[in-house]
XYZ file of C-alpha atoms in Angstrom:
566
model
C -27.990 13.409 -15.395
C -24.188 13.949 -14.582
C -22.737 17.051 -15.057
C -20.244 17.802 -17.841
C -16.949 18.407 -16.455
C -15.507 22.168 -17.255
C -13.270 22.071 -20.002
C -10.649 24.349 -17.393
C -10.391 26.521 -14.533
C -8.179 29.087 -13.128
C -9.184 29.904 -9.889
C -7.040 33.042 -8.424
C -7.119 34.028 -4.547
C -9.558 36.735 -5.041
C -11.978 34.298 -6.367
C -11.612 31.678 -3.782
C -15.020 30.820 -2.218
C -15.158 28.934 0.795
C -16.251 24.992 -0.702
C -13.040 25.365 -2.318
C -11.372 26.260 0.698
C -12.852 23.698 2.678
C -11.393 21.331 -0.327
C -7.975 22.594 0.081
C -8.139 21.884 3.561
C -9.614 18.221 3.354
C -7.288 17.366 -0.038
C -4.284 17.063 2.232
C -2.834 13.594 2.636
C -0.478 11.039 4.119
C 2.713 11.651 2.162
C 3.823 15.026 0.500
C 6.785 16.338 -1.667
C 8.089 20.051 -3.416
C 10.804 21.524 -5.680
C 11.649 23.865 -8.422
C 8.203 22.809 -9.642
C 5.234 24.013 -8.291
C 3.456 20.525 -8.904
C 6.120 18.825 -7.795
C 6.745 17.435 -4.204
C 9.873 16.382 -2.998
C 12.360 14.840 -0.440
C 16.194 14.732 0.155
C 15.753 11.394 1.724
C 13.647 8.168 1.426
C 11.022 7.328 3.053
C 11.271 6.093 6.516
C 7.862 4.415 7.175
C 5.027 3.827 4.886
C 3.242 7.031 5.522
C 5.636 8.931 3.865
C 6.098 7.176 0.526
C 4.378 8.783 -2.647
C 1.322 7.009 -3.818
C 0.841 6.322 -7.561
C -2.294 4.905 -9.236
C -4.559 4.877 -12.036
C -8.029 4.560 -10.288
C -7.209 0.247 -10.515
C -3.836 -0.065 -9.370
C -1.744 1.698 -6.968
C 1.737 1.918 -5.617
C 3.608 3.421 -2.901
C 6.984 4.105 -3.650
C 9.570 4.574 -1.030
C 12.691 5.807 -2.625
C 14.938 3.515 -1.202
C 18.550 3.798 -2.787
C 19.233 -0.468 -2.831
C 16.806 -2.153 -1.538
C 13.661 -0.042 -3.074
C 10.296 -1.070 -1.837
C 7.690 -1.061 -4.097
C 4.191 -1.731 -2.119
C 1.331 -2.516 -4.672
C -2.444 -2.571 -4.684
C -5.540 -3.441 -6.721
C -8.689 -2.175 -5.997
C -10.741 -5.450 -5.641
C -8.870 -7.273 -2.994
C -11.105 -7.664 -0.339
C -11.353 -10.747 1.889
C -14.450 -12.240 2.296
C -16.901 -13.849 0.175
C -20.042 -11.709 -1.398
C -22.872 -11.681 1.446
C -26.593 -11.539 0.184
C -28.630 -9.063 2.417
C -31.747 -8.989 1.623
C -34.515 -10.547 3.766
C -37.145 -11.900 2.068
C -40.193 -10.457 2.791
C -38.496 -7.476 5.070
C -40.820 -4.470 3.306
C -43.905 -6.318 5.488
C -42.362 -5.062 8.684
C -42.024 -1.246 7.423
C -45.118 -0.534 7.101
C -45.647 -1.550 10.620
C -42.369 -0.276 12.226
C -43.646 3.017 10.584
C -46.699 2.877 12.782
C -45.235 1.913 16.223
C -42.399 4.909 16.199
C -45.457 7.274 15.039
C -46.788 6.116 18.043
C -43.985 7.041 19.944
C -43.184 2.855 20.822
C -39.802 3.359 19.356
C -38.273 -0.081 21.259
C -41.153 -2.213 19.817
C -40.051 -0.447 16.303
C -36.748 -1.089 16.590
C -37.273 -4.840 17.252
C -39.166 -5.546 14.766
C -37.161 -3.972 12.413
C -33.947 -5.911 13.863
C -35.381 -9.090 13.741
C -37.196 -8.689 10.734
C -35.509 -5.800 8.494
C -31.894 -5.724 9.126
C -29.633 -8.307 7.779
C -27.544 -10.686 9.180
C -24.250 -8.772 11.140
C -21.357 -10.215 9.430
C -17.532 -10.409 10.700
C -15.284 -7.500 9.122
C -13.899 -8.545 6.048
C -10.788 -5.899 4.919
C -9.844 -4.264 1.912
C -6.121 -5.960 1.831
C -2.212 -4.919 0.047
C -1.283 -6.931 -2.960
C 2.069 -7.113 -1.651
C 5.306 -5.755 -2.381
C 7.809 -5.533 -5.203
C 11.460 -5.473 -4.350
C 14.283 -3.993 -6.409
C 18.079 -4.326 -5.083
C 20.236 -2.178 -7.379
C 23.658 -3.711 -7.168
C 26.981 -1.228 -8.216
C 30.090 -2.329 -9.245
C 32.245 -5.078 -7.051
C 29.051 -6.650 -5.344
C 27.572 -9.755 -5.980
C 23.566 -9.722 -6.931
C 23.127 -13.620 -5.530
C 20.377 -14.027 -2.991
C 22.218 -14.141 -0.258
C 21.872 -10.255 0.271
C 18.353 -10.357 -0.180
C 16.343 -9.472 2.342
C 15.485 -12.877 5.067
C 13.049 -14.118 5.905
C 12.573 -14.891 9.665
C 11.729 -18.583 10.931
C 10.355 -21.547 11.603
C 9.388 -19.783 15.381
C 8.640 -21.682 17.878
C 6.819 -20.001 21.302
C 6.106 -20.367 24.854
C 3.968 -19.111 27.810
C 6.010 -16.237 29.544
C 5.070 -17.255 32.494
C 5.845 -20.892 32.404
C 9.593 -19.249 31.665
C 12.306 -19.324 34.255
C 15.013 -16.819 34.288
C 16.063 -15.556 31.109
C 18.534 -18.117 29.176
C 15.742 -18.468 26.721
C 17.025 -15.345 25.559
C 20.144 -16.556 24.363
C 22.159 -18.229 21.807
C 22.574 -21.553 24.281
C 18.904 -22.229 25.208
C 17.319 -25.497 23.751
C 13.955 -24.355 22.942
C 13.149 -28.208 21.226
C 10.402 -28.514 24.026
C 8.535 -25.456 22.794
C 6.004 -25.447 20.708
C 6.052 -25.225 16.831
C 4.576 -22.602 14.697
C 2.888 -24.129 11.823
C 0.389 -22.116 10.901
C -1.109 -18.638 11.705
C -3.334 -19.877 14.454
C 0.047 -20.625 16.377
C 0.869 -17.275 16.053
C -2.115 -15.846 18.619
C -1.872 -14.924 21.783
C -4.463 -15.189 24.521
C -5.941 -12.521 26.340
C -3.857 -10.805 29.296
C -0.861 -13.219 28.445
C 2.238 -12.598 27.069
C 3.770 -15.383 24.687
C 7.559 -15.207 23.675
C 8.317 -16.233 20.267
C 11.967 -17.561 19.246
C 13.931 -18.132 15.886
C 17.333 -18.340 15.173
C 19.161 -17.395 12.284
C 22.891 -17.765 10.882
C 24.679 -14.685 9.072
C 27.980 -14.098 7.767
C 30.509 -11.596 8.385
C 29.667 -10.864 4.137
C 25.902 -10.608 4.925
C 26.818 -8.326 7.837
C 28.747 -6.107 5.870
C 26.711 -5.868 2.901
C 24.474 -3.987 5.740
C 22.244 -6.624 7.498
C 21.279 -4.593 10.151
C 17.476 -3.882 10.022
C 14.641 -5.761 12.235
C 11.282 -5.552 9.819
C 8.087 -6.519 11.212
C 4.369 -6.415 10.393
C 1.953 -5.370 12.817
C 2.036 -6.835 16.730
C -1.478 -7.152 18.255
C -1.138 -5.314 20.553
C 2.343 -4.707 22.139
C 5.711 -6.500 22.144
C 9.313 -6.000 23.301
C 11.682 -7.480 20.938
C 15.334 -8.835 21.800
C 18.384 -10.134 19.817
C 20.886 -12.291 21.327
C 19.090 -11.536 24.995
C 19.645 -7.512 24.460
C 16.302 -5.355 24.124
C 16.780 -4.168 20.656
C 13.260 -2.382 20.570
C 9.560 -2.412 21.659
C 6.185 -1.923 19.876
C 3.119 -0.596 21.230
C 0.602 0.360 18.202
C -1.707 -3.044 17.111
C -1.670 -1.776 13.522
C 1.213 -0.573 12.386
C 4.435 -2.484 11.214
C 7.917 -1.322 12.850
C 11.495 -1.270 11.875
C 14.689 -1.696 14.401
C 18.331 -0.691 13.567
C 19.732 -3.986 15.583
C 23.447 -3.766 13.722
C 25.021 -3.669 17.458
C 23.316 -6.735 18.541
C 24.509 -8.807 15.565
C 27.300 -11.111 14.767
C 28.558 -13.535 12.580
C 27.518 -17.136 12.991
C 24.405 -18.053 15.491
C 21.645 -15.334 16.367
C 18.479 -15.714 18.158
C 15.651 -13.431 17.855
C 12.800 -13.481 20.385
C 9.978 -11.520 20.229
C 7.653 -11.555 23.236
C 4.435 -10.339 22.197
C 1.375 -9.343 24.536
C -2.421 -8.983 24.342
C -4.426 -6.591 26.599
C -7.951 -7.498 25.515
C -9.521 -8.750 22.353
C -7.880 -11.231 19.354
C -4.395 -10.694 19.695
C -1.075 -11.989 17.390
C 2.485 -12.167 16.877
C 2.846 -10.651 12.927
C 3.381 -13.200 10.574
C 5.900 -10.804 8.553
C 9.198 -10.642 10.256
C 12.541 -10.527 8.031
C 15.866 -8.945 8.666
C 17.281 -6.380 5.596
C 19.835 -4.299 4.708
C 20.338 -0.699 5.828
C 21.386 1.103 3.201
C 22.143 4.537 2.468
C 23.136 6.737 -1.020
C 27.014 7.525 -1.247
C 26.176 10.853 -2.874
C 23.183 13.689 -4.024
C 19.679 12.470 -3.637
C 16.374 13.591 -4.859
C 13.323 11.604 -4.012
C 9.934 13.408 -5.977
C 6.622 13.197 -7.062
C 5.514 15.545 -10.243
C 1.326 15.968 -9.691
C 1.273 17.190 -13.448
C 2.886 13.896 -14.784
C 2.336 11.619 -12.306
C 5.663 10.302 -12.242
C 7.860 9.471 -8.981
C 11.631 9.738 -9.790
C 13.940 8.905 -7.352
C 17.882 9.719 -8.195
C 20.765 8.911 -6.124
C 24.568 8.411 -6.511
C 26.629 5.220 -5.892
C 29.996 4.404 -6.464
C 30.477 7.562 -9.170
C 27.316 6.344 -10.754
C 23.899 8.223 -11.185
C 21.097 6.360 -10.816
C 17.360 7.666 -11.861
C 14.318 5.205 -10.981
C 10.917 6.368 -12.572
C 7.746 4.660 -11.874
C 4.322 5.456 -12.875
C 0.327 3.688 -13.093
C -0.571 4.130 -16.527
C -4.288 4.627 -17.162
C -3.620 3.482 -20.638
C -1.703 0.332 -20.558
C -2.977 -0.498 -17.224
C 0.153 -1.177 -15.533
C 2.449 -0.016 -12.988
C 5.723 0.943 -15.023
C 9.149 0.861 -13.512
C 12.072 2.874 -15.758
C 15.777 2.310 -13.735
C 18.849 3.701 -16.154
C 21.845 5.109 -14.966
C 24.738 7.627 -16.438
C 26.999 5.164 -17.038
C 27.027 1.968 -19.294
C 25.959 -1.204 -18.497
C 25.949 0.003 -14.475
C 22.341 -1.581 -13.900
C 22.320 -4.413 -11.939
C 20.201 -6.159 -9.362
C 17.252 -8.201 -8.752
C 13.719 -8.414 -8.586
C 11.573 -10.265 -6.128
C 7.603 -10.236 -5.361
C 6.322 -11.044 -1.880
C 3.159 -10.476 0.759
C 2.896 -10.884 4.232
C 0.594 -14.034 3.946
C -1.846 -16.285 1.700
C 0.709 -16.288 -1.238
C 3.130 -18.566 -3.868
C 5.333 -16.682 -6.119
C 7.259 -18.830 -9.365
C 9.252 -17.249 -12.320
C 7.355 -17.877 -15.635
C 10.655 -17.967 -18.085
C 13.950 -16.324 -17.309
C 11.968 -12.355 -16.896
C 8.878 -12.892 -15.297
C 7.982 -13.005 -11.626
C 3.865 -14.516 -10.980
C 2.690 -14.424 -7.472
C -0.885 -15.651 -6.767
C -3.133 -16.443 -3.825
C -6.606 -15.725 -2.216
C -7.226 -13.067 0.092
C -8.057 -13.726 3.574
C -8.227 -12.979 7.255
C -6.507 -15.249 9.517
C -7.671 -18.947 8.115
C -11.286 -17.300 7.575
C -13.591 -15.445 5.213
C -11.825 -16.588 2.176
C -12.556 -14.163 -0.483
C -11.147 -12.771 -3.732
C -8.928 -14.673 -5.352
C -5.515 -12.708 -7.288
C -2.654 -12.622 -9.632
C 0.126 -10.308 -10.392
C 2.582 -10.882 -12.837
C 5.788 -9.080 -13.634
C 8.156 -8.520 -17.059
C 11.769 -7.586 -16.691
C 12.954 -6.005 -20.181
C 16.504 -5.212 -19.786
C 18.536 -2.809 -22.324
C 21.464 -4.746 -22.824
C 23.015 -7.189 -20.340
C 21.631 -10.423 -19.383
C 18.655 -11.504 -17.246
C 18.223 -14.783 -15.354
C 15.757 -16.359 -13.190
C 17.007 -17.678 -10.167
C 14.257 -19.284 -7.827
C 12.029 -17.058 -7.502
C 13.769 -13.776 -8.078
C 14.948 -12.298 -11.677
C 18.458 -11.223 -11.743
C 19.564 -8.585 -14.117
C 23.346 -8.425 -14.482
C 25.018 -5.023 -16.862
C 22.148 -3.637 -18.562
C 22.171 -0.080 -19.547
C 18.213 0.523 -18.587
C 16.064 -1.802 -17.140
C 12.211 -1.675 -17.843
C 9.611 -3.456 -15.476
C 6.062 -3.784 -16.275
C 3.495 -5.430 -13.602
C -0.109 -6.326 -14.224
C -2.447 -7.465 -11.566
C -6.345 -9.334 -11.820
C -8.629 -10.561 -9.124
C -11.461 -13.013 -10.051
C -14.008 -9.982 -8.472
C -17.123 -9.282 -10.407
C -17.532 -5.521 -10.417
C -21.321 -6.123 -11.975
C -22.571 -8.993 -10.192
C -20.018 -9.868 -7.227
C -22.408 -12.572 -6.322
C -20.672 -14.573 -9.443
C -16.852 -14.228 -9.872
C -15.505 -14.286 -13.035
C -13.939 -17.792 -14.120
C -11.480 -16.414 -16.782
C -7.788 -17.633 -16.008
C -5.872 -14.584 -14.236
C -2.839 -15.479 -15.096
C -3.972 -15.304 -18.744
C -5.093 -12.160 -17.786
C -2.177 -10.697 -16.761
C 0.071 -12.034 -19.228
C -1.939 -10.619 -22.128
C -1.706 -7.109 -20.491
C 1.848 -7.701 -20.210
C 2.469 -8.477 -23.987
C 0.439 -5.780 -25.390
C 2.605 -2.685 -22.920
C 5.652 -4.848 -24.256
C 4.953 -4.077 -28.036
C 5.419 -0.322 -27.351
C 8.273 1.378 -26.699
C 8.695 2.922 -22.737
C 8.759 6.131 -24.559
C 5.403 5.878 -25.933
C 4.111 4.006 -22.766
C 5.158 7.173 -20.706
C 3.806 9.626 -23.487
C 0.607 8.380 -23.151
C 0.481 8.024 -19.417
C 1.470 11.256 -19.232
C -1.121 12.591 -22.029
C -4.161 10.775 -20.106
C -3.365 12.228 -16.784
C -3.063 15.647 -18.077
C -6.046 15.282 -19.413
C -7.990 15.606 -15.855
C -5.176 17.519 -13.872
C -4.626 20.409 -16.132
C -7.981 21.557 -16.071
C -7.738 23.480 -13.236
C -4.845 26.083 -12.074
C -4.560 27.514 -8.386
C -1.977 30.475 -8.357
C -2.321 32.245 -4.914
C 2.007 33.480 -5.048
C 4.793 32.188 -3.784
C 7.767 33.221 -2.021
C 11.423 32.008 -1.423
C 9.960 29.512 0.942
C 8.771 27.270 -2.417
C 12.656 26.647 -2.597
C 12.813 23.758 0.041
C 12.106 20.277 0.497
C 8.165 19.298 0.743
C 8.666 18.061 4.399
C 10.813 21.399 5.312
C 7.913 23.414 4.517
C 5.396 21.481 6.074
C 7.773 22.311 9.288
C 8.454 25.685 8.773
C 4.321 26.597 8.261
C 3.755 24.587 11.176
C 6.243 27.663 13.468
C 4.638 29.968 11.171
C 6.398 30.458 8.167
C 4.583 32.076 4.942
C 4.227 29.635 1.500
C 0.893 30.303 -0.114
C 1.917 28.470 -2.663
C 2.269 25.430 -0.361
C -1.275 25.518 -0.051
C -1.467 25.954 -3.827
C 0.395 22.282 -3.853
C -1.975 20.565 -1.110
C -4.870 21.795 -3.176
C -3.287 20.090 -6.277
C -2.230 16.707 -4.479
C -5.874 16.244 -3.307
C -7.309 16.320 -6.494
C -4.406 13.565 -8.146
C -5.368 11.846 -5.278
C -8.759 11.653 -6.317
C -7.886 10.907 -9.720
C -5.206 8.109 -8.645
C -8.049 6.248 -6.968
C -11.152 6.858 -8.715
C -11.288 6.455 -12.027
C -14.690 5.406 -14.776
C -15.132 1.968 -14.018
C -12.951 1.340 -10.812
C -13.982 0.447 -7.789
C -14.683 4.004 -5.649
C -12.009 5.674 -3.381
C -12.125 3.703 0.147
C -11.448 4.796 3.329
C -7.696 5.003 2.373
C -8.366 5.982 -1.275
C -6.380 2.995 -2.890
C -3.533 2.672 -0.516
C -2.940 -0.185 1.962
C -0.097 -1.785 2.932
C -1.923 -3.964 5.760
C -3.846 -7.636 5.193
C -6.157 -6.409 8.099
C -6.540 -2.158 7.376
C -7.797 -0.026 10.190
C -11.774 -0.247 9.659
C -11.057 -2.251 6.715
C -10.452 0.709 4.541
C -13.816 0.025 3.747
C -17.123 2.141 2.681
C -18.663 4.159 5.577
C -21.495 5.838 4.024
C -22.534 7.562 6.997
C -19.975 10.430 5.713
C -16.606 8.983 5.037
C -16.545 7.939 1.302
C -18.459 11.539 1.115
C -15.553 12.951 1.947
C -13.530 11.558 -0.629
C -15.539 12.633 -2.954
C -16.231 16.594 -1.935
C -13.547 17.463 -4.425
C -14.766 15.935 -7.573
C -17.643 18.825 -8.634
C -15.560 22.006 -7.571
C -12.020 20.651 -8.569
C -13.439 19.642 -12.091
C -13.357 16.425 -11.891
C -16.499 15.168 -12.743
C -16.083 11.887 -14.136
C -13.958 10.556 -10.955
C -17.156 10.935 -9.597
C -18.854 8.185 -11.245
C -17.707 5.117 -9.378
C -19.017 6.624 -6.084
C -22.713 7.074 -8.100
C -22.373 3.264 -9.570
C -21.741 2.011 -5.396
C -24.846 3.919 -4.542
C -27.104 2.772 -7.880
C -25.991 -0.820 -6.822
C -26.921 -0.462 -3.306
C-alpha cells in the first residue's frame, strides 16, 4: 500500500534530521534564481547557455526558459520522446537456465554460470536509443520603428558542402574567393560524419545586409560537434569547440560584413562515431535598453521575465499547467498596443513545421538517431491569441503586429503507449493537440493561471523550511551561490535549494507521467548524455529520495508503475 501523503509540514532547524539533510543536499540543480521572495529565484540577466535557464513542467511537459529580451528561447519537452522502437526482452524459455546457473555459482564455477546465463538468460544488447528535446519555440518581441518580417529572424546555415583536410592546400578555402563546386554536397546527415582521426572542413556561405547586421546579426549558434572543431568566418578563427555534447555560441560581429560571408567549420574526431552538428544558424545579439529581472517563483511556478525597451516595459510569464495541460505563454507590456513580434517552432532535426490558419504554428516528425532506430512519433501545436492588434501567418511563422497582450498556448502528443508500448496508439495527434488547444482557449488566461497556480500549491505548500535569513537573501540567486562558495552566510539559501528540489520533483513526476529520467524532464539534445535514460542501478533512486520525506508522496507513483511494469 502507498503511503498517504501528510496533509503539511514545517520542519524548523532544530528538527532537521539527517535524510532531510542529505535531501537538501541532493535537491540542488542545474539552474537557480532569488529575490524579495524566499521561493523565488532570480537573475539580473538572461541566461547565457542552457544550464542556466529555469525549467518549468507539469510532470508531461517541460520548458526551459531563457529570458532572452528579443529573441526569447523557449526549449520544450514531452516526456515520451524517445527514439527507438519498443524492444521485447524476454527469452522464451530463459527460467530453465536459472535453476541451473543457481547450481554452478553454488559450486563456485561462476564463468560456466555466467555463460549460460548470457547466452541463455540475458536479452539481446540493443544500440542506445535517447530520451530526445521537442524542440524550441521562438519569440522575437519587436518595439517601435522595427520591422517584424523574417528577415531578422534567426538563419539558418546551409546547404554545406565538405572536404578532407588533408587533401586541402593552403588556406584560400577559407575565404570569400574559393570555388568549393568540386567538394562534396551535404544531403543528408550521413554527410555530416567524420571518420576516425580525420578532420573534415565544412563550408557555407551566406549573404547579409548592412539592415540584418544592424538589427544585431552577430551570434554563431551551433549544436553539438563530435568531438572538437575550430570554427572560422571569412578565413579568421572566430572560435573553437572541444566538448562532444554540448552546443556553443560565438560573438563573430567583427568578422562580419555586408554582402558575401563564408563560414567553415572544420570539425575533428579522435575515436569513436564522430559529426559535424546538424544545427548551425546565425542570430541576433541582443541586449535590454533598461531594468531587468529574470525569475522563477517555486510557490507559483511561474517564470517572469521583465525588461525595458524603447520606454516600454515588457513582462513575459510562462508556466506548465497541470490542469489544462499546456505550456502557457502571457507577454503584455505598459504601454498600448506595444506588443509585437513573431512566433516560430523549430528542432535540430527529423521535423516539418506549417501554420494551421493565420494563429497556429504545427510542427511534427518522428524521433530518431542519425537515420536509425526510428521511434516515437510527435506533434506540437501552437495558438497565438492576441489582445487587440492583428495576427498573420507568414510561412511558417505567426506575426503579431500592435496587440496590447499576447497569449500563447502549446500542446504536445506522441503516439507512445504508456500501458502497452509494444502497441502505439493510432489516434490522430494533431487532433490531439488541437482539442487541448480549444478547450485552454474557452477560459480566460486569468482562470488558466488561477488554476495552475491552485494545483501546484496544492503539493508545494505542504511543507515549510525556515532555518533564518540574513541580508545576504537580498541578492541575485547566482550572487549568492558565489558569495557561499568564499564563504558567505545565507541559511536561507539552503532553505531555497531545499524548496527547488522538491518543484523539481513535482515538475517532472507527476500521477500518470512517465518517471523523472536521468535529467528529470529537461533535454535540449536529440542524442542526451546516457540518454537521459533509466539507470536503476541507483540513478532514478536518486530522483526519487525526496518524494517520502519532502511530502510528496504521490510524485512517487510513476517511479512504482516503471518498476510494477518491469
Amino acid at each position: 500500500m502507498r503511503r498517504p501523503y501528510i496533509s503539511e509540514s514545517r520542519i524548523h532547524l532544530s528538527l532537521l534530521c539527517p535524510s532531510v539533510l542529505l535531501t537538501v543536499l541532493a535537491c540542488w540543480s542545474a539552474g537557480a534564481d532569488a529575490g524579495d521572495s524566499d521561493l523565488t529565484l532570480w537573475y539580473a540577466q538572461p541566461a547565457a547557455k542552457w544550464l542556466e535557464a529555469l525549467p518549468l513542467g507539469n510532470g508531461r511537459l517541460g520548458a526551459m526558459v531563457f529570458g532572452a529580451v528579443e529573441e526569447e528561447r523557449i526549449q520544450l519537452n514531452v516526456d515520451t520522446l524517445w527514439a527507438g522502437p519498443p524492444v521485447r526482452q524476454d527469452r522464451v524459455g530463459a527460467h530453465k537456465y536459472v535453476e541451473e546457473a543457481r547450481k554452478l555459482i553454488f559450486e563456485g564455477k561462476y564463468s560456466e554460470a555466467q555463460r549460460i546465463v548470457q547466452q541463455n538468460v540475458m536479452a539481446e544488447r540493443i544500440s542506445p536509443r535517447s530520451y530526445q528535446t521537442l524542440g524550441d519555440l521562438h519569440i522575437r518581441m519587436v518595439g517601435d520603428g522595427e520591422s517584424a518580417a523574417a528577415e531578422t529572424s534567426p538563419i539558418i546555415l546551409g546547404p554545406w558542402r565538405r572536404a578532407d583536410k588533408k587533401k586541402l592546400d593552403g588556406d584560400a578555402w577559407l575565404g570569400t574567393e574559393f570555388d568549393d563546386s568540386a567538394w562534396g554536397a551535404v544531403a543528408g546527415r550521413n554527410d555530416l560524419s567524420v571518420a576516425v582521426n580525420s578532420e573534415v572542413a565544412f563550408r557555407t556561405v551566406v549573404e547579409l545586409s548592412q539592415a540584418q547586421l544592424d538589427a544585431g546579426f552577430a551570434a554563431l549558434e551551433f549544436g553539438p560537434i563530435d568531438d572538437y572543431s575550430t570554427v572560422y568566418v571569412n578565413a579568421k578563427a572566430s572560435g573553437r569547440t572541444n566538448e562532444y555534447n554540448k552546443a556553443q555560441s560565438f560573438d563573430v560581429s567583427k568578422h562580419l560584413k555586408p554582402g558575401k560571408n563564408v563560414i567553415v567549420v572544420v570539425a575533428g574526431n579522435v575515436g569513436g562515431p564522430g559529426s559535424m552538428t546538424a544545427s548551425a544558424k546565425l542570430t541576433r545579439a541582443v541586449v535590454a535598453t533598461g531594468p531587468y529581472r529574470r525569475q522563477l517563483d517555486l510557490d507559483t511556478a511561474i517564470a517572469t521575465t521583465i525588461f525595458e525597451k524603447n520606454g516600454v516595459t515588457y513582462t513575459r510569464e510562462i508556466f506548465a499547467s497541470p490542469v489544462d495541460d499546456v505550456i502557457v505563454v502571457r507577454l503584455t507590456a505598459d504601454k498600448p498596443r506595444a506588443v509585437s513580434g513573431d512566433l516560430a517552432l523549430d528542432r535540430p532535426v527529423n521535423y516539418e513545421v506549417r501554420a494551421v490558419g493565420d494563429n497556429r504554428l504545427a510542427m511534427r516528425g518522428q524521433a530518431a538517431q542519425g537515420d536509425r532506430h526510428k521511434g516515437v512519433r510527435y506533434e506540437t501545436q501552437l495558438l497565438a491569441m492576441p489582445q487587440g492588434g492583428t495576427i498573420a501567418a507568414i510561412g511558417k511563422t505567426l506575426v503579431v503586429t500592435g496587440a496590447d497582450a499576447l497569449t500563447v498556448y502549446l500542446a504536445a502528443a506522441t503516439d507512445y503507449n504508456l500501458k502497452n508500448p509494444y502497441e502505439p496508439h493510432q489516434y490522430n495527434l494533431g487532433d490531439a493537440c488541437e482539442k487541448q488547444l480549444k478547450a485552454v482557449a474557452k477560459k480566460a488566461y486569468a482562470a488558466v493561471r488561477a488554476d495552475h497556480v491552485r494545483e501546484h500549491q496544492r503539493l508545494f505548500t505542504r511543507v515549510r523550511l525556515d532555518v533564518g535569513t540574513t541580508a545576504a537573501a537580498e541578492a541575485p540567486t547566482d550572487v549568492r551561490l558565489e558569495a557561499v562558495k568564499k564563504g558567505a552566510h545565507d541559511p536561507a539559501l539552503i532553505a531555497l535549494y531545499f524548496q527547488y528540489g522538491r518543484y523539481l520533483l513535482m515538475s517532472s513526476s507527476r500521477p500518470g507521467t512517465m518517471p523523472a529520467n536521468l535529467q528529470g524532464l529537461w533535454n535540449d539534445k536529440i542524442e542526451a548524455p546516457w540518454n537521459a535514460d533509466y539507470h536503476i542501478n541507483i540513478n532514478i533512486q536518486m530522483n526519487y529520495w525526496p518524494a517520502e520525506v519532502a511530502n510528496l508522496s504521490e510524485c512517487h507513483e510513476p517511479f512504482f508503475d516503471l518498476i510494477e511494469g518491469l
